């Protein structure tokens, strides 16, 4: 270990390209009994979740209020995982060199797309339709099902195209040096990649174009989902800031989960030398910014309703924040407690922790804040979707009654929730059996561009920027 | 006369650059050889000429096709079921923007993937090819020279004198 000028541990002795390739491909090939058991358990939970979703569909699609906890589960998991690839894409655009070992782990979350597409079908079918409601689609008969399905399909396909292009050079490395089934899969997917200068130039352009498309699709998918699956169901809710809030909080909780995943890969995945303090510190700063954004976007929307004080605006505040003012007992207002959980964990607690540099400048600190944010945003999606999907009123310019029929999730809804999370984890772990969690080509490139030189009494990293 | 290929394998970028210099000194142009690496190097690091790729044209063309398709689609559905909403025109562009945006993205993505495959000259029949060496993904650099049989000897010599660790000929 070397020490940098500011006293931090530098990465372990720089590996050669050969060592790096062997180490990462060897790690990727490891499928011990524990991993095998984990894969089977995840597959079982996925199957249970899918069965529960089918059983719910067989139970009927006519009454959308039955689907409120499914909606919470779906939009929570969607928000949690689909923003994570943005950490890889955005930081590559920003040419942040420190993100190199972490990009792949972030981009692999694009594989959650097909899971999200499959579990979207029941909630799409359960949508009560637009008749008598205000929507983006005016009175278009195909809305919201058709455009939302097209939007999600485009988003998922862009994510898959992006991750495929990104892993292409590493598939070639596994084809060349792997063995067994993973080698065969990699060989067929590598498509004859040989790493010519032309192919690398194409690779760079494709990552740029598909990355930009992913960002565009991310924003628009959140916009149509937040509108069609929350605002449309709520008479009197017209808020152009809410879709942006939905997208930004998705990024915050995604980054929270990504930091936790990095912590797990460091602790139990044998990748401590790739997920270091430098990465946790930098992601901690981003988490601080996104936590501030959480409040900024919430406040920007809230303050209009608060000052407007029109009856329909007060009803929206009651629905999403403070509960029915006619109920004196605060404990009997579920909306209030969901709101307290959301703002208390997603913003107040998270901010009070991550604002301190010693917390950010640690490995445990950002991971703990990540967990707090993941839980806080669960309350946030709960307050948004369980309340809006409990509304039976159709049409009108004002919500007449704050719903009290919130109830609790049943076994099927819990199984769906666990099944969705398991399916996402299963996809990522299966992919990691073929390509490593750490991008080989990006880390190898970093090795070429980065040297450690004596500086003062310690050492400093010198990073070349080739273009 | 038929073309033949020879591969020079170099352990690092400096020796590969030397090999490429030797090739050029021996009269080969940058169109005669290809550089193969396991990770990206700055463009032209080995004196090679990388043609400007045209991937963006695929994306733009795909986006255009998607946009037009969506426009025709919303035009067809809105005129097939004419419903005046809020006094707006039947073919209301603002209300159609989202679906146009979705189709534009979707088709642009499909064309981008086609563009990546086409412009990268993938798939290669027979996989990586007979003159590909797995050491390239361990950090070695390959200089693949493809010239007519008459000049192949010169190419071998230039690669060898440039410090190639190994020079591999195309199997007969």
Coordinates of C-alpha atoms in Angstrom, one line a residue:
Chain A
X1 CA 0.0 0.0 0.0
X2 CA 1.1 3.5 -0.7
X3 CA -0.1 6.7 0.9
X4 CA -1.2 9.7 -1.0
X5 CA -0.3 13.3 -0.1
X6 CA -3.5 13.7 1.8
X7 CA -3.0 10.5 3.9
X8 CA -5.4 8.2 2.2
X9 CA -4.7 4.7 1.2
X10 CA -3.8 4.4 -2.4
X11 CA -4.9 1.4 -4.4
X12 CA -3.0 -1.8 -3.8
X13 CA 0.1 -2.4 -5.9
X14 CA -0.9 -1.5 -9.5
X15 CA -1.7 -4.7 -11.2
X16 CA -0.4 -5.4 -14.7
X17 CA -3.0 -5.8 -17.5
X18 CA -2.5 -9.5 -17.4
X19 CA -3.0 -9.8 -13.7
X20 CA -6.0 -7.7 -13.8
X21 CA -7.6 -9.7 -16.6
X22 CA -6.9 -13.0 -14.9
X23 CA -8.1 -11.8 -11.5
X24 CA -11.4 -10.4 -12.7
X25 CA -12.2 -13.2 -15.1
X26 CA -11.3 -15.8 -12.5
X27 CA -13.5 -14.0 -10.0
X28 CA -16.3 -13.8 -12.5
X29 CA -16.1 -17.6 -13.0
X30 CA -16.4 -18.4 -9.4
X31 CA -19.8 -20.0 -8.8
X32 CA -19.3 -21.8 -5.5
X33 CA -22.0 -23.6 -3.5
X34 CA -23.0 -20.4 -1.7
X35 CA -23.5 -18.5 -4.9
X36 CA -25.4 -21.4 -6.5
X37 CA -27.7 -21.6 -3.4
X38 CA -28.3 -17.8 -3.6
X39 CA -29.2 -18.1 -7.3
X40 CA -31.6 -20.9 -6.7
X41 CA -33.3 -19.0 -3.8
X42 CA -33.6 -15.9 -6.0
X43 CA -35.0 -18.0 -8.8
X44 CA -37.6 -19.5 -6.4
X45 CA -38.6 -16.1 -5.0
X46 CA -38.9 -14.7 -8.6
X47 CA -41.2 -17.6 -9.5
X48 CA -43.3 -17.0 -6.4
X49 CA -43.5 -13.3 -7.2
X50 CA -44.6 -14.0 -10.8
X51 CA -47.1 -16.5 -9.6
X52 CA -48.5 -14.0 -7.1
X53 CA -48.9 -11.4 -9.9
X54 CA -50.7 -13.9 -12.0
X55 CA -53.0 -14.9 -9.1
X56 CA -53.7 -11.2 -8.5
X57 CA -54.7 -10.8 -12.2
X58 CA -56.9 -13.8 -12.0
X59 CA -58.5 -12.1 -9.0
X60 CA -59.8 -9.3 -11.2
X61 CA -58.6 -6.1 -12.8
X62 CA -61.9 -4.2 -12.5
X63 CA -61.2 -2.6 -9.2
X64 CA -58.0 -0.7 -9.4
X65 CA -58.0 0.0 -5.6
X66 CA -57.1 -3.7 -5.1
X67 CA -53.8 -3.0 -6.8
X68 CA -52.6 -0.2 -4.7
X69 CA -49.8 -2.1 -3.0
X70 CA -48.8 -3.7 -6.2
X71 CA -48.5 -0.2 -7.6
X72 CA -46.3 0.8 -4.6
X73 CA -44.1 -2.3 -5.1
X74 CA -43.8 -1.8 -8.8
X75 CA -43.0 1.9 -8.8
X76 CA -40.7 1.7 -5.8
X77 CA -38.6 -1.1 -7.4
X78 CA -38.7 0.7 -10.8
X79 CA -37.5 3.9 -9.2
X80 CA -34.9 2.1 -7.2
X81 CA -33.1 0.2 -9.9
X82 CA -33.6 1.9 -13.3
X83 CA -31.8 5.1 -12.3
X84 CA -28.6 3.3 -11.3
X85 CA -27.1 2.9 -14.8
X86 CA -27.1 6.7 -14.9
X87 CA -24.3 6.7 -12.4
X88 CA -22.1 4.9 -15.0
X89 CA -23.4 6.9 -18.0
X90 CA -23.4 10.4 -16.4
X91 CA -20.0 10.0 -14.9
X92 CA -18.5 8.7 -18.1
X93 CA -19.9 11.8 -19.9
X94 CA -18.3 13.9 -17.2
X95 CA -15.0 12.0 -17.7
X96 CA -14.7 11.2 -14.0
X97 CA -11.7 8.9 -13.9
X98 CA -12.5 7.6 -10.4
X99 CA -15.7 6.0 -11.5
X100 CA -14.0 3.5 -13.8
X101 CA -14.0 0.4 -11.5
X102 CA -17.6 1.1 -10.6
X103 CA -19.2 1.8 -14.0
X104 CA -20.0 -1.9 -14.8
X105 CA -21.8 -2.6 -11.5
X106 CA -24.0 0.4 -12.2
X107 CA -24.6 -0.4 -15.8
X108 CA -25.6 -4.0 -15.0
X109 CA -28.7 -2.6 -13.4
X110 CA -30.0 -2.0 -17.0
X111 CA -30.7 -5.7 -16.9
X112 CA -33.5 -5.1 -14.5
X113 CA -35.4 -3.6 -17.5
X114 CA -37.0 -6.9 -18.7
X115 CA -38.1 -7.6 -15.2
X116 CA -39.7 -4.2 -15.0
X117 CA -41.4 -4.7 -18.4
X118 CA -42.9 -8.1 -17.3
X119 CA -44.2 -6.8 -14.0
X120 CA -45.5 -3.7 -15.6
X121 CA -48.1 -5.7 -17.6
X122 CA -50.4 -6.4 -14.6
X123 CA -50.4 -2.8 -13.3
X124 CA -51.0 -1.5 -16.8
X125 CA -53.9 -3.8 -17.2
X126 CA -55.2 -2.7 -13.8
X127 CA -55.1 1.0 -14.7
X128 CA -58.7 2.2 -14.6
X129 CA -58.4 4.1 -17.9
X130 CA -58.8 7.8 -18.7
X131 CA -62.5 8.1 -19.2
X132 CA -63.6 11.1 -17.1
X133 CA -60.0 11.9 -16.0
X134 CA -57.6 14.6 -17.0
X135 CA -54.5 13.2 -18.7
X136 CA -51.6 13.8 -21.0
X137 CA -53.4 11.9 -23.7
X138 CA -56.5 14.0 -24.0
X139 CA -59.2 11.5 -25.1
X140 CA -56.9 9.2 -27.1
X141 CA -58.4 5.8 -26.9
X142 CA -55.0 4.0 -26.7
X143 CA -53.8 6.1 -23.7
X144 CA -52.4 5.4 -21.3
X145 CA -51.6 1.8 -22.1
X146 CA -50.1 2.0 -25.5
X147 CA -47.8 5.0 -25.1
X148 CA -46.7 3.9 -21.6
X149 CA -45.8 0.4 -22.9
X150 CA -44.0 1.9 -25.9
X151 CA -42.1 4.3 -23.5
X152 CA -41.1 1.5 -21.2
X153 CA -40.2 -0.8 -24.0
X154 CA -38.0 1.9 -25.6
X155 CA -36.3 2.6 -22.2
X156 CA -35.7 -1.1 -21.5
X157 CA -34.3 -1.8 -25.0
X158 CA -32.0 1.2 -24.8
X159 CA -30.7 0.0 -21.5
X160 CA -30.1 -3.5 -22.9
X161 CA -28.4 -2.1 -26.0
X162 CA -26.2 0.1 -23.8
X163 CA -25.1 -2.7 -21.5
X164 CA -24.5 -5.0 -24.4
X165 CA -22.2 -2.5 -26.2
X166 CA -20.5 -1.7 -22.9
X167 CA -19.6 -5.3 -22.1
X168 CA -18.7 -6.3 -25.7
X169 CA -14.9 -6.0 -25.2
X170 CA -15.1 -7.9 -21.9
X171 CA -17.1 -10.7 -23.5
X172 CA -14.1 -11.0 -25.9
X173 CA -11.8 -11.2 -22.9
X174 CA -13.9 -14.0 -21.3
X175 CA -14.1 -15.7 -24.7
X176 CA -10.3 -15.7 -24.8
X177 CA -9.5 -16.6 -21.2
X178 CA -12.6 -17.9 -19.5
X179 CA -13.7 -21.5 -19.4
X180 CA -16.8 -23.6 -19.2
X181 CA -20.3 -22.4 -19.8
X182 CA -19.4 -18.7 -19.3
X183 CA -16.8 -18.9 -22.0
X184 CA -19.2 -20.4 -24.5
X185 CA -21.9 -17.8 -23.7
X186 CA -19.3 -15.0 -24.0
X187 CA -17.9 -16.4 -27.3
X188 CA -21.3 -16.4 -28.9
X189 CA -22.2 -12.9 -27.6
X190 CA -18.8 -11.4 -28.4
X191 CA -19.7 -11.6 -32.0
X192 CA -16.1 -11.8 -33.3
X193 CA -14.9 -8.6 -31.5
X194 CA -11.1 -8.3 -31.9
X195 CA -10.5 -4.8 -30.7
X196 CA -9.5 -3.0 -33.9
X197 CA -9.1 0.8 -33.7
X198 CA -12.2 1.1 -35.8
X199 CA -14.2 -1.0 -33.3
X200 CA -13.0 1.0 -30.4
X201 CA -13.9 4.3 -32.1
X202 CA -17.3 2.8 -32.8
X203 CA -17.6 1.6 -29.2
X204 CA -16.9 5.0 -27.9
X205 CA -19.5 6.7 -30.1
X206 CA -22.1 4.1 -29.4
X207 CA -21.7 4.4 -25.6
X208 CA -22.1 8.2 -26.0
X209 CA -25.2 8.0 -28.2
X210 CA -26.9 5.2 -26.3
X211 CA -26.0 6.8 -23.0
X212 CA -27.7 10.1 -24.1
X213 CA -30.7 8.1 -25.2
X214 CA -30.9 6.3 -21.8
X215 CA -30.9 9.6 -20.0
X216 CA -33.7 11.0 -22.3
X217 CA -35.7 7.8 -21.9
X218 CA -35.2 7.8 -18.1
X219 CA -36.7 11.3 -17.7
X220 CA -39.6 10.7 -20.0
X221 CA -40.5 7.3 -18.5
X222 CA -40.7 8.9 -15.1
X223 CA -42.8 11.7 -16.5
X224 CA -45.4 9.5 -18.1
X225 CA -45.5 7.0 -15.2
X226 CA -45.8 9.7 -12.5
X227 CA -48.5 11.4 -14.5
X228 CA -50.5 8.3 -15.7
X229 CA -50.2 6.2 -12.5
X230 CA -50.5 8.9 -9.8
X231 CA -51.7 12.3 -10.9
X232 CA -54.3 11.1 -13.4
X233 CA -56.0 9.0 -10.7
X234 CA -56.3 12.1 -8.4
X235 CA -59.0 14.6 -9.2
X236 CA -57.6 18.1 -8.9
X237 CA -53.9 17.2 -8.9
X238 CA -52.1 19.3 -11.5
X239 CA -48.5 19.6 -10.8
X240 CA -45.8 20.0 -13.4
X241 CA -43.0 19.6 -10.8
X242 CA -44.1 16.2 -9.6
X243 CA -42.8 14.2 -12.5
X244 CA -39.4 15.9 -12.1
X245 CA -39.5 15.1 -8.3
X246 CA -40.3 11.5 -9.2
X247 CA -37.3 11.3 -11.5
X248 CA -34.9 13.0 -9.2
X249 CA -35.9 10.9 -6.2
X250 CA -35.4 7.9 -8.4
X251 CA -31.8 9.0 -8.9
X252 CA -31.3 9.6 -5.2
X253 CA -32.6 6.2 -4.1
X254 CA -30.8 4.5 -7.0
X255 CA -27.5 6.0 -5.9
X256 CA -28.3 5.0 -2.3
X257 CA -28.8 1.4 -3.4
X258 CA -25.7 1.5 -5.7
X259 CA -23.5 2.6 -2.8
X260 CA -24.9 -0.2 -0.7
X261 CA -24.2 -2.7 -3.5
X262 CA -20.6 -1.4 -3.8
X263 CA -20.2 -1.8 0.0
X264 CA -21.5 -5.4 -0.3
X265 CA -19.2 -6.2 -3.3
X266 CA -16.3 -4.7 -1.3
X267 CA -17.1 -6.6 1.9
X268 CA -18.3 -10.0 0.5
X269 CA -17.5 -9.9 -3.2
X270 CA -13.7 -9.9 -2.9
X271 CA -13.5 -6.6 -4.8
X272 CA -12.2 -4.3 -2.1
X273 CA -9.3 -3.2 -4.2
X274 CA -11.7 -1.8 -6.8
X275 CA -14.3 -0.2 -4.6
X276 CA -12.2 2.1 -2.5
X277 CA -12.5 5.2 -0.3
X278 CA -12.1 7.4 -3.4
X279 CA -15.3 6.0 -4.9
X280 CA -17.3 6.1 -1.7
X281 CA -16.2 9.6 -1.0
X282 CA -17.1 10.9 -4.5
X283 CA -20.5 9.1 -4.6
X284 CA -21.1 10.5 -1.1
X285 CA -20.8 14.0 -2.5
X286 CA -23.3 13.1 -5.2
X287 CA -25.6 11.7 -2.7
X288 CA -25.5 14.9 -0.7
X289 CA -26.4 16.9 -3.8
X290 CA -29.3 14.5 -4.7
X291 CA -30.6 14.6 -1.1
X292 CA -30.7 18.4 -1.3
X293 CA -32.5 18.0 -4.7
X294 CA -35.1 15.7 -3.0
X295 CA -36.1 18.6 -0.8
X296 CA -35.8 21.3 -3.5
X297 CA -38.2 19.5 -5.8
X298 CA -40.5 18.5 -3.0
X299 CA -40.6 22.1 -1.7
X300 CA -41.0 23.6 -5.2
X301 CA -44.2 21.6 -5.7
X302 CA -45.5 21.8 -2.1
X303 CA -45.2 25.6 -1.7
X304 CA -47.5 26.3 -4.7
X305 CA -50.2 24.2 -3.1
X306 CA -49.5 25.6 0.3
X307 CA -49.8 29.2 -0.7
X308 CA -52.5 28.6 -3.3
X309 CA -54.9 27.4 -0.5
X310 CA -57.6 26.6 -3.0
X311 CA -59.8 23.8 -1.8
X312 CA -58.5 21.3 -4.4
X313 CA -54.9 22.2 -3.5
X314 CA -55.6 21.7 0.2
X315 CA -57.0 18.3 -0.5
X316 CA -53.8 17.3 -2.4
X317 CA -51.7 18.4 0.6
X318 CA -54.0 16.3 2.8
X319 CA -53.7 13.3 0.5
X320 CA -50.0 13.3 0.1
X321 CA -48.7 14.9 3.3
X322 CA -50.8 15.7 6.4
X323 CA -53.8 13.4 6.1
X324 CA -57.5 14.3 6.6
X325 CA -57.7 17.5 8.8
X326 CA -61.2 16.3 9.9
X327 CA -59.4 13.6 11.9
X328 CA -58.2 15.1 15.1
X329 CA -56.1 12.1 16.2
X330 CA -52.9 12.5 14.4
X331 CA -52.1 8.8 14.9
X332 CA -55.1 7.9 12.9
X333 CA -53.9 9.8 9.8
X334 CA -51.8 7.3 7.8
X335 CA -50.9 9.9 5.2
X336 CA -49.2 11.9 7.8
X337 CA -47.0 9.0 9.0
X338 CA -46.1 8.1 5.5
X339 CA -45.0 11.7 4.8
X340 CA -43.0 11.8 8.1
X341 CA -41.2 8.6 7.1
X342 CA -40.5 9.9 3.6
X343 CA -39.2 13.4 4.5
X344 CA -37.7 12.3 7.8
X345 CA -35.5 9.6 6.3
X346 CA -35.1 10.6 2.6
X347 CA -34.2 14.2 3.5
X348 CA -33.8 15.1 7.1
X349 CA -31.9 12.1 8.5
X350 CA -30.0 11.6 5.3
X351 CA -29.0 15.2 5.1
X352 CA -28.0 15.5 8.8
X353 CA -25.6 12.5 8.2
X354 CA -24.2 13.0 4.8
X355 CA -23.6 16.8 5.3
X356 CA -20.5 16.0 7.5
X357 CA -17.3 15.4 5.6
X358 CA -16.0 12.7 7.9
X359 CA -19.2 10.7 7.1
X360 CA -18.8 11.2 3.3
X361 CA -15.1 10.5 3.6
X362 CA -15.6 7.0 4.8
X363 CA -16.8 3.7 3.4
X364 CA -19.4 2.9 6.0
X365 CA -20.9 6.4 6.2
X366 CA -22.3 6.7 2.6
X367 CA -23.5 3.0 2.8
X368 CA -25.5 3.7 6.0
X369 CA -27.0 6.9 4.4
X370 CA -27.8 4.8 1.4
X371 CA -29.8 2.4 3.5
X372 CA -31.6 5.3 5.2
X373 CA -32.5 6.7 1.8
X374 CA -33.7 3.4 0.4
X375 CA -36.1 3.0 3.4
X376 CA -37.2 6.7 3.3
X377 CA -38.0 6.5 -0.4
X378 CA -40.1 3.4 0.3
X379 CA -42.3 5.6 2.5
X380 CA -42.3 8.2 -0.3
X381 CA -43.6 5.8 -3.0
X382 CA -46.0 4.4 -0.4
X383 CA -47.5 7.9 0.2
X384 CA -47.7 8.6 -3.5
X385 CA -49.1 5.3 -4.8
X386 CA -51.1 3.8 -2.0
X387 CA -53.0 7.0 -1.6
X388 CA -53.6 7.7 -5.3
X389 CA -54.6 4.1 -6.0
X390 CA -57.1 4.2 -3.1
X391 CA -59.2 6.9 -4.7
X392 CA -62.4 5.6 -6.1
X393 CA -63.7 9.0 -7.3
X394 CA -63.7 9.5 -11.0
X395 CA -63.6 13.0 -12.5
X396 CA -64.3 16.3 -10.9
X397 CA -62.0 19.2 -10.2
X398 CA -61.4 18.4 -6.6
X399 CA -60.9 15.3 -4.5
X400 CA -64.0 15.0 -2.3
X401 CA -62.7 12.6 0.3
X402 CA -59.3 11.6 1.6
X403 CA -59.3 7.8 1.3
X404 CA -59.3 5.8 4.5
X405 CA -59.4 2.4 2.8
X406 CA -55.7 2.1 2.8
X407 CA -55.4 -1.2 4.7
X408 CA -52.3 -3.4 4.6
X409 CA -50.6 -5.4 1.9
X410 CA -51.7 -9.0 1.6
X411 CA -49.5 -12.0 1.1
X412 CA -49.7 -11.8 -2.7
X413 CA -48.5 -8.2 -2.7
X414 CA -45.6 -9.0 -0.4
X415 CA -44.6 -11.9 -2.6
X416 CA -44.8 -9.7 -5.7
X417 CA -42.5 -7.1 -4.0
X418 CA -40.0 -9.7 -2.9
X419 CA -40.3 -11.4 -6.3
X420 CA -39.5 -8.2 -8.2
X421 CA -36.4 -7.5 -6.1
X422 CA -35.3 -11.1 -6.4
X423 CA -35.7 -11.1 -10.1
X424 CA -33.5 -8.0 -10.4
X425 CA -30.9 -9.5 -8.2
X426 CA -31.1 -12.8 -10.1
X427 CA -30.6 -11.1 -13.5
X428 CA -27.5 -9.2 -12.2
X429 CA -25.9 -12.2 -10.5
X430 CA -26.5 -14.4 -13.6
X431 CA -24.8 -11.7 -15.8
X432 CA -21.9 -11.5 -13.4
X433 CA -21.2 -15.2 -14.0
X434 CA -20.3 -14.2 -17.5
X435 CA -18.9 -10.7 -17.2
X436 CA -17.1 -9.3 -14.2
X437 CA -18.6 -6.7 -11.9
X438 CA -15.6 -4.5 -12.6
X439 CA -15.2 -3.4 -16.2
X440 CA -12.0 -4.9 -17.5
X441 CA -11.5 -2.7 -20.5
X442 CA -12.1 0.5 -18.5
X443 CA -9.9 -0.5 -15.6
X444 CA -7.2 -1.6 -18.0
X445 CA -7.4 1.7 -19.7
X446 CA -7.1 3.4 -16.3
X447 CA -4.0 1.4 -15.6
X448 CA -2.4 2.8 -18.7
X449 CA -3.4 6.4 -17.9
X450 CA -2.6 6.5 -14.2
X451 CA 0.7 6.4 -12.4
X452 CA 1.7 6.8 -8.7
X453 CA 4.6 9.2 -8.2
X454 CA 6.4 10.3 -5.1
X455 CA 5.0 13.7 -4.0
X456 CA 6.3 15.5 -0.9
X457 CA 6.4 12.9 1.9
X458 CA 3.8 10.7 0.3
X459 CA 2.7 9.7 -3.2
X460 CA 0.3 11.2 -5.6
X461 CA -1.8 9.8 -8.5
X462 CA -1.2 11.3 -11.9
X463 CA -4.0 10.7 -14.3
X464 CA -3.6 11.4 -18.0
X465 CA -6.6 12.6 -20.0
X466 CA -6.1 11.3 -23.5
X467 CA -8.7 13.4 -25.3
Chain B
X1 CA -2.5 -11.4 -56.6
X2 CA -4.3 -12.6 -53.5
X3 CA -3.9 -10.8 -50.2
X4 CA -2.2 -12.4 -47.2
X5 CA -2.1 -11.4 -43.6
X6 CA 0.6 -11.5 -40.9
X7 CA 0.2 -10.6 -37.2
X8 CA 2.9 -9.0 -35.1
X9 CA 2.3 -9.3 -31.4
X10 CA 3.9 -6.6 -29.1
X11 CA 4.1 -6.6 -25.4
X12 CA 3.5 -2.9 -24.8
X13 CA 2.5 0.3 -26.6
X14 CA 6.1 1.5 -27.1
X15 CA 7.2 -1.5 -29.0
X16 CA 4.0 -1.6 -31.0
X17 CA 4.5 2.0 -32.0
X18 CA 8.0 1.1 -33.0
X19 CA 6.6 -1.8 -35.1
X20 CA 4.1 0.6 -36.8
X21 CA 7.0 3.0 -37.5
X22 CA 9.0 0.3 -39.1
X23 CA 6.0 -0.7 -41.3
X24 CA 5.6 2.8 -42.5
X25 CA 9.4 3.1 -43.1
X26 CA 9.2 -0.1 -45.2
X27 CA 6.6 1.6 -47.4
X28 CA 3.4 0.3 -45.9
X29 CA 0.6 2.8 -45.4
X30 CA -1.7 3.0 -42.5
X31 CA -4.4 1.4 -44.7
X32 CA -2.3 -1.7 -44.9
X33 CA -2.4 -2.6 -41.2
X34 CA -4.8 -2.7 -38.4
X35 CA -4.1 -2.3 -34.7
X36 CA -5.8 -4.7 -32.3
X37 CA -5.9 -3.9 -28.6
X38 CA -7.7 -5.2 -25.5
X39 CA -8.6 -1.7 -24.3
X40 CA -8.9 1.7 -26.1
X41 CA -5.8 3.7 -26.8
X42 CA -5.9 7.3 -27.9
X43 CA -6.8 7.5 -31.6
X44 CA -3.7 7.4 -33.8
X45 CA -1.4 6.3 -30.9
X46 CA 0.3 3.8 -33.3
X47 CA 0.2 6.1 -36.4
X48 CA -2.9 4.2 -37.6
X49 CA -5.5 6.0 -39.7
X50 CA -9.0 5.6 -38.1
X51 CA -11.7 6.5 -40.5
X52 CA -14.4 8.8 -39.1
X53 CA -17.2 6.6 -38.1
X54 CA -20.7 7.3 -39.4
X55 CA -22.7 5.9 -36.4
X56 CA -24.5 9.2 -35.8
X57 CA -26.0 9.0 -39.3
X58 CA -27.6 5.7 -38.4
X59 CA -29.0 7.2 -35.2
X60 CA -30.3 10.3 -37.0
X61 CA -31.9 8.3 -39.8
X62 CA -33.5 5.9 -37.2
X63 CA -34.8 8.9 -35.2
X64 CA -36.2 10.5 -38.4
X65 CA -38.0 7.2 -39.4
X66 CA -39.4 6.8 -35.8
X67 CA -40.6 10.4 -35.8
X68 CA -42.4 10.1 -39.2
X69 CA -43.9 6.7 -38.2
X70 CA -45.2 8.2 -35.0
X71 CA -46.6 11.2 -36.8
X72 CA -48.4 9.0 -39.3
X73 CA -49.6 6.8 -36.5
X74 CA -51.2 9.6 -34.4
X75 CA -52.5 11.2 -37.5
X76 CA -54.2 8.0 -38.6
X77 CA -55.7 7.3 -35.1
X78 CA -56.8 10.8 -34.5
X79 CA -58.5 11.1 -37.9
X80 CA -60.0 7.6 -37.6
X81 CA -61.6 8.5 -34.2
X82 CA -62.2 12.3 -34.4
X83 CA -62.9 13.6 -31.0
X84 CA -62.7 17.3 -30.3
X85 CA -61.2 17.7 -26.8
X86 CA -61.1 21.0 -25.1
X87 CA -61.7 22.9 -28.4
X88 CA -58.3 21.7 -29.6
X89 CA -57.7 20.7 -33.2
X90 CA -58.2 17.0 -34.1
X91 CA -54.5 16.6 -35.0
X92 CA -53.0 18.3 -31.9
X93 CA -49.3 18.4 -32.1
X94 CA -48.6 19.2 -28.4
X95 CA -50.6 16.2 -27.4
X96 CA -48.8 14.0 -29.8
X97 CA -45.3 15.1 -28.9
X98 CA -44.7 12.4 -26.3
X99 CA -45.6 9.5 -28.5
X100 CA -43.5 11.0 -31.3
X101 CA -40.6 11.3 -28.8
X102 CA -41.0 7.7 -27.8
X103 CA -41.0 6.3 -31.3
X104 CA -38.1 8.5 -32.2
X105 CA -36.0 7.1 -29.4
X106 CA -37.1 3.5 -30.0
X107 CA -36.3 3.5 -33.7
X108 CA -33.1 5.6 -33.2
X109 CA -31.9 3.0 -30.7
X110 CA -32.6 0.1 -33.1
X111 CA -30.7 1.9 -35.9
X112 CA -27.9 2.7 -33.6
X113 CA -27.4 -1.0 -32.7
X114 CA -27.6 -1.9 -36.4
X115 CA -25.0 0.9 -37.0
X116 CA -22.7 -0.5 -34.3
X117 CA -22.8 -3.9 -35.9
X118 CA -22.4 -2.7 -39.4
X119 CA -19.7 -0.1 -38.8
X120 CA -17.7 -2.4 -36.5
X121 CA -17.8 -5.0 -39.3
X122 CA -19.5 -7.5 -37.0
X123 CA -20.2 -10.4 -36.9
X124 CA -17.0 -11.8 -38.3
X125 CA -17.5 -15.1 -40.0
X126 CA -15.5 -17.7 -38.1
X127 CA -15.4 -15.7 -34.9
X128 CA -12.2 -13.7 -34.1
X129 CA -10.4 -15.1 -37.1
X130 CA -7.3 -17.3 -37.5
X131 CA -4.9 -14.4 -36.9
X132 CA -6.3 -13.2 -33.7
X133 CA -4.3 -14.0 -30.6
X134 CA -5.9 -14.3 -27.1
X135 CA -3.0 -12.4 -25.6
X136 CA -4.5 -9.2 -27.0
X137 CA -7.0 -9.2 -24.2
X138 CA -4.1 -9.6 -21.8
X139 CA -2.6 -6.3 -22.8
X140 CA -0.6 -7.3 -25.9
X141 CA -1.0 -5.2 -29.0
X142 CA -1.4 -6.8 -32.4
X143 CA -0.4 -5.3 -35.7
X144 CA -2.3 -7.1 -38.4
X145 CA -0.8 -6.4 -41.9
X146 CA -2.8 -7.5 -44.9
X147 CA -1.0 -7.1 -48.2
X148 CA -0.4 -9.0 -51.4
X149 CA 1.7 -12.1 -51.2
X150 CA 4.7 -10.4 -52.8
X151 CA 5.1 -7.9 -49.9
X152 CA 4.3 -10.2 -47.0
X153 CA 8.0 -11.0 -46.5
X154 CA 8.8 -7.3 -46.1
X155 CA 5.9 -6.9 -43.6
X156 CA 7.2 -9.8 -41.5
X157 CA 10.7 -8.3 -41.5
X158 CA 9.4 -4.9 -40.5
X159 CA 7.3 -6.3 -37.7
X160 CA 10.1 -8.5 -36.4
X161 CA 12.7 -5.7 -36.4
X162 CA 10.2 -3.5 -34.6
X163 CA 10.5 -5.7 -31.6
X164 CA 7.5 -8.0 -32.0
X165 CA 7.4 -10.8 -29.5
X166 CA 6.0 -13.1 -32.0
X167 CA 5.1 -12.9 -35.7
X168 CA 2.3 -15.2 -36.8
X169 CA 1.6 -16.0 -40.4
X170 CA -1.8 -16.8 -41.8
X171 CA -2.3 -20.6 -42.0
X172 CA -2.1 -21.7 -45.6

